[in-house]
């Protein structure tokens, strides 16, 4: 890839192809399931109820505040994990396409990220409902920031997926490693531990410099506190995305063409 | 004006692709725990010069592994050149790896759309040719079944029908594909011939001299990635026969 307009133009020109493949993935996933996309909602919801019941007792957090906190943490974490894991097999699964036609390779991670995003949006509708029912005072202008935040996290997940795609095609056992890495990040991020627990245990640096924390804040601030996310939160997420795009760019520049040899 | 021009092209298959395909192997190698004789890179095309202009029907002949398919894929722009220059003007349509690249959970009809889009078409165009493709495949009502229920023959027929329904200027063929049973084979031959007639330029890699003689007006002999002969078909076949004899 040259960071040139032609490459971006080619991605745009093949849009019908990757959009349809992404839709096919969603259809396949839910084709024979009873509840279809509702699963995207039910799965984190049931886990939330369980966790907020148990953890709420451990940490003496009132269920009503704690449950939307966990719910938001779980669905966004699921989005990040799903994007990273799907990337590992992104090029491998696209072998038949890559060997037949010369499309820009980045469309294959894109194809994988779109279904993750749609899943996320379905689950997100659940938390919106929850907050509207139990914490309606949080509803307000700050929710307009979602229209900025979702594109921002989309351009966070796409390079993440592309990075694992490039490494995954070179090292087939990379998916094992990424699972371990994700698990570590899971426990050092405030997915279901409240941020104040990190701070009171003198582990504040784990969240302050953790893009995942700021990533989650983009949505937790408006949902849970009715406030706009801080500029600082946006900065961290955009900075993390920019670093990942740089990595993708350097991978693609050197290896875009030779990926076909590894398939 | 359609044109293919390869200037002093070299192509290597990186041996990295078959070594250390896992992190484990990579780590072992880096720390010198394993000493295996490294595989050398494969030099698949050597200083290749080629110029093909509109109207030409070119055959590539050579042994298995001589570099015919590699050359086709290089022309199609799939492989990275180690050195040299590749200039291709015109829309390429390649018929290789036909049975690859299906979405197995999707129906035949959906796959017509996906493959058409893969080959760079717009949804509108594909809608127009879908019925004709379905008719040609002879798959009948199975077209609305997921293709994982298809037999191998049905898959090839579907792949063939889609790939041959989409226009292009430069036709690249890896062997004349004759798919399916005797009846379909005849139909597909007729269709390929029609396609060749309608294309501006055709390159065919083949072992079948009768189709080379009937379809091509120029032939290139390749051996170990080197162009041995380039000229009229009869002399090329003669040249190929000599290298076969001398081994």
CSV table of C-alpha atoms in Angstrom, one decimal:
chain,number,residue,atom,x,y,z
A,1,UNK,CA,0.0,0.0,0.0
A,2,UNK,CA,1.2,3.4,-0.8
A,3,UNK,CA,-0.6,6.0,1.4
A,4,UNK,CA,-1.9,7.4,-1.9
A,5,UNK,CA,-5.3,8.3,-3.1
A,6,UNK,CA,-5.4,5.3,-5.6
A,7,UNK,CA,-5.4,2.8,-2.8
A,8,UNK,CA,-8.3,4.5,-1.1
A,9,UNK,CA,-10.0,4.9,-4.4
A,10,UNK,CA,-9.7,1.2,-5.0
A,11,UNK,CA,-11.2,0.4,-1.6
A,12,UNK,CA,-14.1,2.7,-2.5
A,13,UNK,CA,-14.5,1.2,-5.9
A,14,UNK,CA,-14.8,-2.3,-4.5
A,15,UNK,CA,-17.4,-1.2,-2.0
A,16,UNK,CA,-20.2,-3.4,-3.4
A,17,UNK,CA,-18.0,-6.4,-2.9
A,18,UNK,CA,-17.0,-5.9,0.7
A,19,UNK,CA,-20.4,-4.6,1.8
A,20,UNK,CA,-22.1,-7.6,0.4
A,21,UNK,CA,-19.6,-10.0,2.0
A,22,UNK,CA,-20.1,-8.3,5.3
A,23,UNK,CA,-23.9,-8.6,5.0
A,24,UNK,CA,-23.4,-12.2,4.0
A,25,UNK,CA,-21.5,-12.8,7.2
A,26,UNK,CA,-24.3,-11.4,9.3
A,27,UNK,CA,-26.9,-13.4,7.4
A,28,UNK,CA,-24.8,-16.6,7.8
A,29,UNK,CA,-24.3,-16.0,11.5
A,30,UNK,CA,-28.0,-15.6,12.2
A,31,UNK,CA,-29.4,-17.6,9.4
A,32,UNK,CA,-30.5,-20.6,11.4
A,33,UNK,CA,-30.9,-19.0,14.7
A,34,UNK,CA,-34.2,-18.6,16.4
A,35,UNK,CA,-33.8,-15.0,17.6
A,36,UNK,CA,-31.5,-13.7,15.0
A,37,UNK,CA,-29.7,-10.5,15.9
A,38,UNK,CA,-31.4,-10.4,19.2
A,39,UNK,CA,-28.7,-12.8,20.3
A,40,UNK,CA,-26.3,-9.9,20.2
A,41,UNK,CA,-28.4,-8.4,22.9
A,42,UNK,CA,-29.3,-11.4,25.0
A,43,UNK,CA,-25.8,-12.7,25.4
A,44,UNK,CA,-24.2,-9.6,27.1
A,45,UNK,CA,-27.4,-8.9,28.9
A,46,UNK,CA,-27.5,-12.2,30.7
A,47,UNK,CA,-23.9,-12.0,31.6
A,48,UNK,CA,-24.5,-8.5,32.9
A,49,UNK,CA,-27.3,-9.6,35.2
A,50,UNK,CA,-25.1,-12.3,36.6
A,51,UNK,CA,-22.0,-10.2,37.0
A,52,UNK,CA,-23.8,-7.2,38.5
A,53,UNK,CA,-25.6,-9.4,41.0
A,54,UNK,CA,-22.3,-11.1,42.2
A,55,UNK,CA,-20.0,-8.1,41.8
A,56,UNK,CA,-22.5,-5.7,43.2
A,57,UNK,CA,-22.5,-7.8,46.4
A,58,UNK,CA,-18.7,-7.9,46.5
A,59,UNK,CA,-18.2,-4.3,46.0
A,60,UNK,CA,-21.4,-3.0,47.5
A,61,UNK,CA,-22.3,-1.2,44.3
A,62,UNK,CA,-26.0,-0.6,43.8
A,63,UNK,CA,-27.2,-2.8,41.0
A,64,UNK,CA,-29.0,0.0,39.2
A,65,UNK,CA,-25.7,1.9,38.7
A,66,UNK,CA,-23.5,-1.0,38.3
A,67,UNK,CA,-25.4,-3.0,35.7
A,68,UNK,CA,-25.3,-0.4,32.9
A,69,UNK,CA,-21.6,0.0,33.7
A,70,UNK,CA,-20.9,-3.6,33.2
A,71,UNK,CA,-23.2,-3.9,30.2
A,72,UNK,CA,-21.4,-1.0,28.4
A,73,UNK,CA,-18.1,-2.5,29.3
A,74,UNK,CA,-19.0,-6.0,28.0
A,75,UNK,CA,-20.4,-5.0,24.7
A,76,UNK,CA,-17.6,-2.7,23.7
A,77,UNK,CA,-15.0,-5.1,24.9
A,78,UNK,CA,-16.8,-7.8,22.8
A,79,UNK,CA,-16.5,-5.5,19.8
A,80,UNK,CA,-12.8,-5.1,20.3
A,81,UNK,CA,-12.1,-8.7,20.9
A,82,UNK,CA,-14.3,-9.8,18.0
A,83,UNK,CA,-12.5,-7.4,15.6
A,84,UNK,CA,-9.0,-8.6,16.8
A,85,UNK,CA,-9.8,-12.3,16.6
A,86,UNK,CA,-11.6,-12.0,13.2
A,87,UNK,CA,-8.5,-10.4,11.9
A,88,UNK,CA,-6.3,-13.4,12.5
A,89,UNK,CA,-8.2,-15.4,9.8
A,90,UNK,CA,-9.2,-12.4,7.7
A,91,UNK,CA,-6.8,-13.0,4.8
A,92,UNK,CA,-6.7,-16.8,5.3
A,93,UNK,CA,-10.5,-17.0,4.8
A,94,UNK,CA,-10.3,-14.6,1.8
A,95,UNK,CA,-7.7,-16.9,0.1
A,96,UNK,CA,-10.1,-17.7,-2.8
A,97,UNK,CA,-10.7,-14.0,-3.5
A,98,UNK,CA,-7.1,-12.9,-3.0
A,99,UNK,CA,-5.9,-15.6,-5.5
A,100,UNK,CA,-8.4,-14.5,-8.1
A,101,UNK,CA,-8.6,-10.8,-8.1
A,102,UNK,CA,-6.4,-8.0,-7.1
A,103,UNK,CA,-8.4,-5.9,-4.6
A,104,UNK,CA,-6.8,-3.8,-1.9
A,105,UNK,CA,-6.2,-6.2,1.0
A,106,UNK,CA,-7.6,-3.8,3.6
A,107,UNK,CA,-11.1,-4.6,2.4
A,108,UNK,CA,-10.9,-8.0,4.0
A,109,UNK,CA,-10.5,-6.7,7.6
A,110,UNK,CA,-13.1,-4.1,6.7
A,111,UNK,CA,-15.4,-6.9,5.8
A,112,UNK,CA,-14.8,-8.5,9.2
A,113,UNK,CA,-15.2,-5.3,11.2
A,114,UNK,CA,-18.6,-4.3,9.7
A,115,UNK,CA,-20.5,-7.3,11.2
A,116,UNK,CA,-18.8,-6.6,14.6
A,117,UNK,CA,-20.0,-3.1,14.4
A,118,UNK,CA,-23.6,-4.1,13.5
A,119,UNK,CA,-23.6,-6.5,16.4
A,120,UNK,CA,-22.4,-3.8,18.7
A,121,UNK,CA,-25.1,-1.4,17.5
A,122,UNK,CA,-27.8,-4.0,18.3
A,123,UNK,CA,-26.4,-4.6,21.8
A,124,UNK,CA,-26.1,-0.8,22.2
A,125,UNK,CA,-29.8,-0.4,21.6
A,126,UNK,CA,-30.2,-2.5,24.7
A,127,UNK,CA,-28.3,-0.2,26.9
A,128,UNK,CA,-30.1,2.8,25.5
A,129,UNK,CA,-33.4,1.2,26.5
A,130,UNK,CA,-32.0,0.3,29.9
A,131,UNK,CA,-30.8,3.8,30.7
A,132,UNK,CA,-34.0,5.4,29.3
A,133,UNK,CA,-36.1,3.2,31.7
A,134,UNK,CA,-34.0,3.4,34.8
A,135,UNK,CA,-31.9,6.5,34.6
A,136,UNK,CA,-33.9,8.7,32.2
A,137,UNK,CA,-32.2,11.9,33.7
A,138,UNK,CA,-29.0,10.9,31.8
A,139,UNK,CA,-30.7,11.5,28.5
A,140,UNK,CA,-29.7,14.7,26.9
A,141,UNK,CA,-27.7,16.6,24.3
A,142,UNK,CA,-24.5,14.7,25.3
A,143,UNK,CA,-25.9,11.7,23.5
A,144,UNK,CA,-25.4,13.4,20.2
A,145,UNK,CA,-21.7,12.7,20.8
A,146,UNK,CA,-22.4,9.0,19.8
A,147,UNK,CA,-22.6,10.2,16.2
A,148,UNK,CA,-18.9,11.1,16.5
A,149,UNK,CA,-17.9,8.3,18.8
A,150,UNK,CA,-19.1,5.4,16.7
A,151,UNK,CA,-17.1,6.5,13.6
A,152,UNK,CA,-14.1,7.1,15.9
A,153,UNK,CA,-14.2,3.5,17.3
A,154,UNK,CA,-14.8,2.1,13.8
A,155,UNK,CA,-11.5,3.6,12.7
A,156,UNK,CA,-10.0,2.1,15.8
A,157,UNK,CA,-11.2,-1.4,15.2
A,158,UNK,CA,-10.4,-1.5,11.5
A,159,UNK,CA,-6.6,-1.1,11.8
A,160,UNK,CA,-6.7,-3.4,14.8
A,161,UNK,CA,-8.3,-6.1,12.7
A,162,UNK,CA,-5.8,-5.3,9.8
A,163,UNK,CA,-2.8,-5.7,12.1
A,164,UNK,CA,-3.9,-9.1,13.3
A,165,UNK,CA,-4.7,-10.1,9.7
A,166,UNK,CA,-1.2,-9.3,8.5
A,167,UNK,CA,0.4,-11.1,11.5
A,168,UNK,CA,-2.1,-13.9,11.4
A,169,UNK,CA,-1.4,-14.8,7.8
A,170,UNK,CA,2.4,-14.9,8.5
A,171,UNK,CA,2.2,-16.8,11.8
A,172,UNK,CA,-0.7,-19.2,11.9
A,173,UNK,CA,-0.5,-19.7,15.6
A,174,UNK,CA,-0.8,-16.0,16.3
A,175,UNK,CA,-4.4,-16.3,17.3
A,176,UNK,CA,-3.4,-18.1,20.5
A,177,UNK,CA,-1.1,-15.3,21.4
A,178,UNK,CA,-3.7,-12.6,20.8
A,179,UNK,CA,-6.2,-14.4,23.0
A,180,UNK,CA,-3.8,-14.3,25.9
A,181,UNK,CA,-3.0,-10.7,25.2
A,182,UNK,CA,-6.6,-9.8,25.1
A,183,UNK,CA,-7.2,-11.5,28.4
A,184,UNK,CA,-4.5,-9.5,30.0
A,185,UNK,CA,-5.9,-6.3,28.7
A,186,UNK,CA,-9.3,-7.3,29.9
A,187,UNK,CA,-8.3,-7.5,33.5
A,188,UNK,CA,-6.2,-4.3,33.5
A,189,UNK,CA,-9.0,-2.3,32.0
A,190,UNK,CA,-12.1,-1.1,33.7
A,191,UNK,CA,-14.5,-3.4,31.9
A,192,UNK,CA,-16.3,-4.6,35.0
A,193,UNK,CA,-14.0,-3.2,37.8
A,194,UNK,CA,-15.0,0.3,38.6
A,195,UNK,CA,-12.3,2.9,37.8
A,196,UNK,CA,-12.3,4.0,41.4
A,197,UNK,CA,-11.1,0.6,42.5
A,198,UNK,CA,-8.0,1.0,40.3
A,199,UNK,CA,-7.4,4.4,41.8
A,200,UNK,CA,-7.9,3.4,45.4
A,201,UNK,CA,-5.5,0.5,44.9
A,202,UNK,CA,-2.8,2.9,43.5
A,203,UNK,CA,-3.2,1.4,40.1
A,204,UNK,CA,-4.6,4.6,38.6
A,205,UNK,CA,-1.9,4.6,35.9
A,206,UNK,CA,-3.4,1.4,34.5
A,207,UNK,CA,-6.4,3.3,33.5
A,208,UNK,CA,-5.0,6.8,32.8
A,209,UNK,CA,-2.8,5.6,30.0
A,210,UNK,CA,-5.1,2.8,28.9
A,211,UNK,CA,-6.8,3.6,25.6
A,212,UNK,CA,-9.5,1.1,26.4
A,213,UNK,CA,-10.5,3.1,29.5
A,214,UNK,CA,-10.9,6.3,27.4
A,215,UNK,CA,-12.6,4.3,24.6
A,216,UNK,CA,-15.2,3.2,27.1
A,217,UNK,CA,-15.6,6.7,28.5
A,218,UNK,CA,-16.7,7.9,25.1
A,219,UNK,CA,-19.9,6.0,25.8
A,220,UNK,CA,-20.1,5.7,29.5
A,221,UNK,CA,-19.9,9.5,30.2
A,222,UNK,CA,-23.1,10.3,28.2
A,223,UNK,CA,-24.9,7.1,29.2
A,224,UNK,CA,-24.1,6.8,32.9
A,225,UNK,CA,-23.5,10.4,33.8
A,226,UNK,CA,-25.3,12.4,31.1
A,227,UNK,CA,-22.0,14.3,30.4
A,228,UNK,CA,-20.0,14.7,27.3
A,229,UNK,CA,-16.8,12.6,27.1
A,230,UNK,CA,-13.7,14.7,27.7
A,231,UNK,CA,-11.5,15.9,24.9
A,232,UNK,CA,-8.8,13.9,26.7
A,233,UNK,CA,-10.8,10.7,26.1
A,234,UNK,CA,-11.1,11.4,22.4
A,235,UNK,CA,-7.4,12.3,22.2
A,236,UNK,CA,-6.3,9.0,23.6
A,237,UNK,CA,-8.5,6.9,21.3
A,238,UNK,CA,-7.6,8.9,18.2
A,239,UNK,CA,-3.9,8.7,19.2
A,240,UNK,CA,-4.2,4.9,19.6
A,241,UNK,CA,-5.9,4.6,16.3
A,242,UNK,CA,-3.3,6.7,14.6
A,243,UNK,CA,-0.5,4.5,15.9
A,244,UNK,CA,-2.3,1.4,14.7
A,245,UNK,CA,-2.8,3.0,11.3
A,246,UNK,CA,0.9,3.7,11.1
A,247,UNK,CA,1.6,0.0,11.8
A,248,UNK,CA,-0.9,-1.1,9.2
A,249,UNK,CA,0.6,1.3,6.7
A,250,UNK,CA,4.1,-0.1,7.3
A,251,UNK,CA,2.9,-3.7,7.1
A,252,UNK,CA,1.0,-3.0,3.9
A,253,UNK,CA,3.7,-1.1,2.3
A,254,UNK,CA,6.1,-4.0,2.7
A,255,UNK,CA,3.8,-7.0,2.6
A,256,UNK,CA,0.6,-6.2,0.8
A,257,UNK,CA,1.7,-7.9,-2.4
A,258,UNK,CA,3.4,-10.9,-0.8
A,259,UNK,CA,0.5,-12.0,1.3
A,260,UNK,CA,-0.6,-14.2,-1.6
A,261,UNK,CA,2.5,-16.3,-1.1
A,262,UNK,CA,1.5,-17.1,2.5
A,263,UNK,CA,-1.9,-18.4,1.6
B,1,UNK,CA,-5.2,0.4,-26.9
B,2,UNK,CA,-4.9,-2.8,-25.1
B,3,UNK,CA,-1.4,-4.0,-24.4
B,4,UNK,CA,0.7,-6.3,-22.2
B,5,UNK,CA,4.3,-5.4,-21.7
B,6,UNK,CA,6.7,-7.1,-19.3
B,7,UNK,CA,10.1,-5.7,-19.2
B,8,UNK,CA,13.0,-7.7,-17.8
B,9,UNK,CA,10.7,-9.2,-15.1
B,10,UNK,CA,12.0,-11.4,-12.3
B,11,UNK,CA,9.8,-13.1,-9.8
B,12,UNK,CA,10.8,-15.0,-6.7
B,13,UNK,CA,8.6,-17.1,-4.5
B,14,UNK,CA,9.7,-16.3,-1.1
B,15,UNK,CA,10.7,-19.4,0.8
B,16,UNK,CA,9.6,-17.7,4.0
B,17,UNK,CA,6.2,-18.7,3.0
B,18,UNK,CA,6.9,-22.4,3.6
B,19,UNK,CA,9.4,-22.0,6.5
B,20,UNK,CA,8.5,-20.8,10.0
B,21,UNK,CA,4.9,-20.4,9.4
B,22,UNK,CA,4.3,-20.4,13.2
B,23,UNK,CA,5.6,-18.2,15.9
B,24,UNK,CA,7.1,-21.2,17.6
B,25,UNK,CA,9.2,-22.1,14.5
B,26,UNK,CA,10.3,-18.4,14.3
B,27,UNK,CA,11.4,-18.3,17.9
B,28,UNK,CA,13.3,-21.5,17.6
B,29,UNK,CA,15.1,-20.3,14.6
B,30,UNK,CA,15.9,-16.9,16.0
B,31,UNK,CA,17.5,-18.5,19.1
B,32,UNK,CA,19.3,-21.0,16.9
B,33,UNK,CA,17.8,-24.0,18.6
B,34,UNK,CA,17.0,-25.7,15.3
B,35,UNK,CA,19.3,-26.1,12.4
B,36,UNK,CA,17.5,-27.0,9.3
B,37,UNK,CA,18.9,-26.4,5.9
B,38,UNK,CA,17.1,-23.4,4.7
B,39,UNK,CA,15.0,-23.7,1.5
B,40,UNK,CA,16.1,-21.3,-1.2
B,41,UNK,CA,13.8,-18.8,-2.7
B,42,UNK,CA,12.3,-20.1,-6.0
B,43,UNK,CA,13.3,-18.0,-9.0
B,44,UNK,CA,10.1,-18.5,-11.0
B,45,UNK,CA,10.5,-16.0,-13.8
B,46,UNK,CA,13.9,-15.1,-15.1
B,47,UNK,CA,14.5,-11.8,-17.0
B,48,UNK,CA,11.2,-12.2,-18.8
B,49,UNK,CA,10.5,-10.0,-21.7
B,50,UNK,CA,7.0,-10.1,-23.3
B,51,UNK,CA,5.0,-7.8,-25.4
B,52,UNK,CA,1.5,-8.8,-26.6
B,53,UNK,CA,-0.8,-6.5,-28.6
B,54,UNK,CA,-4.4,-6.4,-29.4
B,55,UNK,CA,-5.7,-9.2,-31.6
B,56,UNK,CA,-3.0,-11.7,-30.6
B,57,UNK,CA,-4.0,-15.2,-29.3
B,58,UNK,CA,-1.0,-16.5,-27.4
B,59,UNK,CA,-0.3,-20.0,-26.1
B,60,UNK,CA,2.1,-20.7,-23.3
B,61,UNK,CA,3.5,-24.2,-23.4
B,62,UNK,CA,6.0,-25.9,-21.1
B,63,UNK,CA,6.3,-28.6,-18.6
B,64,UNK,CA,4.5,-28.6,-15.3
B,65,UNK,CA,6.2,-26.1,-13.1
B,66,UNK,CA,7.9,-24.4,-16.0
B,67,UNK,CA,6.2,-21.1,-15.0
B,68,UNK,CA,3.1,-20.9,-17.2
B,69,UNK,CA,0.6,-20.2,-14.4
B,70,UNK,CA,3.1,-18.0,-12.7
B,71,UNK,CA,3.4,-15.9,-15.8
B,72,UNK,CA,-0.4,-15.7,-16.1
B,73,UNK,CA,-0.8,-14.6,-12.5
B,74,UNK,CA,2.0,-12.1,-12.9
B,75,UNK,CA,0.2,-10.6,-15.9
B,76,UNK,CA,-3.0,-10.5,-13.8
B,77,UNK,CA,-1.1,-8.4,-11.2
B,78,UNK,CA,-1.5,-10.9,-8.4
B,79,UNK,CA,2.2,-11.4,-7.7
B,80,UNK,CA,4.8,-8.9,-6.7
B,81,UNK,CA,7.8,-8.5,-9.1
B,82,UNK,CA,11.3,-8.8,-7.7
B,83,UNK,CA,12.5,-6.5,-10.4
B,84,UNK,CA,11.4,-5.3,-13.8
B,85,UNK,CA,8.3,-3.6,-15.1
B,86,UNK,CA,4.8,-4.7,-15.8
B,87,UNK,CA,2.5,-2.6,-18.0
B,88,UNK,CA,-1.0,-3.8,-18.7
B,89,UNK,CA,-3.6,-1.7,-20.4
B,90,UNK,CA,-7.1,-3.2,-20.6
B,91,UNK,CA,-9.5,-4.9,-18.4
B,92,UNK,CA,-8.2,-8.3,-17.4
B,93,UNK,CA,-10.4,-11.3,-17.0
B,94,UNK,CA,-8.7,-14.4,-15.6
B,95,UNK,CA,-10.2,-17.8,-15.3
B,96,UNK,CA,-8.1,-19.6,-12.7
B,97,UNK,CA,-8.7,-21.0,-9.3
B,98,UNK,CA,-12.3,-21.3,-10.3
B,99,UNK,CA,-13.5,-23.5,-7.5
B,100,UNK,CA,-12.1,-21.1,-4.9
B,101,UNK,CA,-13.8,-18.1,-3.4
B,102,UNK,CA,-17.3,-19.2,-2.6
B,103,UNK,CA,-19.4,-18.4,0.4
B,104,UNK,CA,-20.5,-21.8,1.3
B,105,UNK,CA,-23.4,-20.8,3.6
B,106,UNK,CA,-24.9,-18.6,1.0
B,107,UNK,CA,-27.2,-19.7,-1.8
B,108,UNK,CA,-26.1,-20.1,-5.5
B,109,UNK,CA,-28.0,-17.0,-6.4
B,110,UNK,CA,-26.2,-15.0,-3.7
B,111,UNK,CA,-22.9,-16.4,-4.8
B,112,UNK,CA,-23.5,-15.2,-8.3
B,113,UNK,CA,-23.7,-11.7,-6.9
B,114,UNK,CA,-20.6,-12.0,-4.7
B,115,UNK,CA,-18.4,-13.4,-7.4
B,116,UNK,CA,-19.6,-10.9,-9.9
B,117,UNK,CA,-18.7,-8.2,-7.4
B,118,UNK,CA,-15.4,-9.8,-6.8
B,119,UNK,CA,-14.7,-9.6,-10.5
B,120,UNK,CA,-15.3,-5.9,-10.3
B,121,UNK,CA,-18.9,-5.6,-11.6
B,122,UNK,CA,-21.7,-3.4,-10.3
B,123,UNK,CA,-24.8,-5.0,-8.7
B,124,UNK,CA,-27.0,-3.7,-11.6
B,125,UNK,CA,-25.0,-5.5,-14.2
B,126,UNK,CA,-25.1,-8.7,-12.2
B,127,UNK,CA,-28.8,-8.5,-11.9
B,128,UNK,CA,-29.1,-8.3,-15.6
B,129,UNK,CA,-27.0,-11.5,-16.3
B,130,UNK,CA,-28.2,-13.6,-13.3
B,131,UNK,CA,-31.0,-15.3,-15.1
B,132,UNK,CA,-28.8,-16.1,-18.1
B,133,UNK,CA,-26.1,-17.6,-15.7
B,134,UNK,CA,-28.6,-19.7,-13.9
B,135,UNK,CA,-30.0,-21.1,-17.2
B,136,UNK,CA,-26.5,-21.9,-18.4
B,137,UNK,CA,-25.5,-23.8,-15.2
B,138,UNK,CA,-28.5,-26.1,-15.5
B,139,UNK,CA,-28.7,-26.2,-11.7
B,140,UNK,CA,-32.4,-25.6,-11.7
B,141,UNK,CA,-34.1,-24.9,-8.4
B,142,UNK,CA,-30.9,-25.8,-6.5
B,143,UNK,CA,-29.8,-22.2,-7.2
B,144,UNK,CA,-31.7,-21.1,-4.1
B,145,UNK,CA,-30.0,-23.7,-1.9
B,146,UNK,CA,-26.9,-23.0,0.1
B,147,UNK,CA,-24.0,-24.0,-2.1
B,148,UNK,CA,-22.5,-26.3,0.6
B,149,UNK,CA,-25.2,-28.7,-0.6
B,150,UNK,CA,-23.8,-28.7,-4.1
B,151,UNK,CA,-21.9,-31.5,-5.7
B,152,UNK,CA,-18.4,-30.7,-7.0
B,153,UNK,CA,-19.6,-30.7,-10.6
B,154,UNK,CA,-22.4,-28.2,-9.8
B,155,UNK,CA,-19.9,-25.9,-8.1
B,156,UNK,CA,-17.5,-25.9,-11.1
B,157,UNK,CA,-20.4,-25.3,-13.4
B,158,UNK,CA,-21.6,-22.3,-11.4
B,159,UNK,CA,-18.1,-20.9,-11.1
B,160,UNK,CA,-17.5,-21.3,-14.8
B,161,UNK,CA,-20.8,-19.7,-15.8
B,162,UNK,CA,-20.3,-16.6,-13.6
B,163,UNK,CA,-16.7,-16.1,-14.6
B,164,UNK,CA,-17.5,-16.4,-18.3
B,165,UNK,CA,-20.5,-14.1,-18.1
B,166,UNK,CA,-18.4,-11.0,-17.3
B,167,UNK,CA,-16.8,-9.0,-20.0
B,168,UNK,CA,-13.1,-8.1,-20.2
B,169,UNK,CA,-10.5,-7.2,-22.9
B,170,UNK,CA,-7.7,-9.5,-21.9
B,171,UNK,CA,-8.6,-13.1,-21.4
B,172,UNK,CA,-6.2,-15.3,-19.3
B,173,UNK,CA,-6.9,-19.0,-19.3
B,174,UNK,CA,-5.1,-21.7,-17.4
B,175,UNK,CA,-6.0,-24.7,-19.6
B,176,UNK,CA,-9.2,-24.8,-21.4
B,177,UNK,CA,-11.6,-25.5,-18.7
B,178,UNK,CA,-14.1,-28.0,-19.6
B,179,UNK,CA,-16.4,-28.6,-16.6
B,180,UNK,CA,-19.1,-31.1,-15.8
B,181,UNK,CA,-20.5,-34.0,-17.7
B,182,UNK,CA,-20.2,-34.5,-21.5
B,183,UNK,CA,-23.2,-32.4,-22.3
B,184,UNK,CA,-22.0,-29.5,-20.2
B,185,UNK,CA,-18.5,-29.9,-21.5
B,186,UNK,CA,-19.7,-29.3,-25.0
B,187,UNK,CA,-21.7,-26.2,-23.9
B,188,UNK,CA,-18.7,-24.8,-22.0
B,189,UNK,CA,-16.4,-25.3,-24.9
B,190,UNK,CA,-18.7,-23.4,-27.1
B,191,UNK,CA,-18.9,-20.7,-24.5
B,192,UNK,CA,-15.1,-20.4,-24.1
B,193,UNK,CA,-14.7,-20.2,-27.9
B,194,UNK,CA,-17.2,-17.4,-28.0
B,195,UNK,CA,-15.4,-15.6,-25.2
B,196,UNK,CA,-12.1,-15.9,-27.0
B,197,UNK,CA,-13.7,-14.5,-30.2
B,198,UNK,CA,-15.0,-11.5,-28.3
B,199,UNK,CA,-11.8,-10.8,-26.3
B,200,UNK,CA,-9.2,-8.4,-27.6
B,201,UNK,CA,-6.4,-10.5,-26.5
B,202,UNK,CA,-6.1,-14.0,-25.1
B,203,UNK,CA,-3.4,-16.0,-23.4
B,204,UNK,CA,-3.8,-19.6,-22.9
B,205,UNK,CA,-1.6,-21.9,-20.8
B,206,UNK,CA,-2.1,-25.4,-22.1
B,207,UNK,CA,-0.7,-28.9,-22.7
B,208,UNK,CA,-3.4,-29.7,-25.3
B,209,UNK,CA,-1.8,-29.0,-28.6
B,210,UNK,CA,-5.0,-29.4,-30.6
B,211,UNK,CA,-6.6,-26.5,-28.8
B,212,UNK,CA,-3.4,-24.5,-29.1
B,213,UNK,CA,-3.3,-25.1,-32.8
B,214,UNK,CA,-7.0,-24.2,-33.3
B,215,UNK,CA,-7.2,-21.2,-31.0
B,216,UNK,CA,-3.8,-19.5,-31.0
B,217,UNK,CA,-1.7,-17.5,-33.6
B,218,UNK,CA,1.4,-17.3,-31.5
B,219,UNK,CA,3.1,-19.5,-29.0
B,220,UNK,CA,5.7,-19.1,-26.3
B,221,UNK,CA,7.7,-22.0,-24.8
B,222,UNK,CA,8.7,-21.6,-21.2
B,223,UNK,CA,11.2,-23.8,-19.3
B,224,UNK,CA,12.4,-23.2,-15.8
B,225,UNK,CA,11.1,-19.6,-15.9
B,226,UNK,CA,13.0,-18.7,-19.0
B,227,UNK,CA,11.4,-17.9,-22.4
B,228,UNK,CA,12.9,-20.4,-24.8
B,229,UNK,CA,10.9,-19.6,-27.9
B,230,UNK,CA,8.4,-17.0,-29.1
B,231,UNK,CA,6.9,-17.3,-32.5
B,232,UNK,CA,4.5,-19.3,-34.6
B,233,UNK,CA,2.6,-22.2,-33.1
B,234,UNK,CA,4.1,-25.1,-35.2
B,235,UNK,CA,7.7,-24.1,-34.5
B,236,UNK,CA,6.9,-23.7,-30.8
B,237,UNK,CA,5.5,-27.2,-30.6
B,238,UNK,CA,8.6,-28.5,-32.3
B,239,UNK,CA,10.8,-26.6,-29.9
B,240,UNK,CA,8.8,-28.0,-26.9
B,241,UNK,CA,9.2,-31.5,-28.3
B,242,UNK,CA,13.0,-31.2,-28.6
B,243,UNK,CA,13.3,-30.1,-24.9
B,244,UNK,CA,11.1,-32.9,-23.9
B,245,UNK,CA,13.3,-35.4,-25.7
B,246,UNK,CA,16.6,-34.1,-24.4
B,247,UNK,CA,15.1,-33.7,-21.0
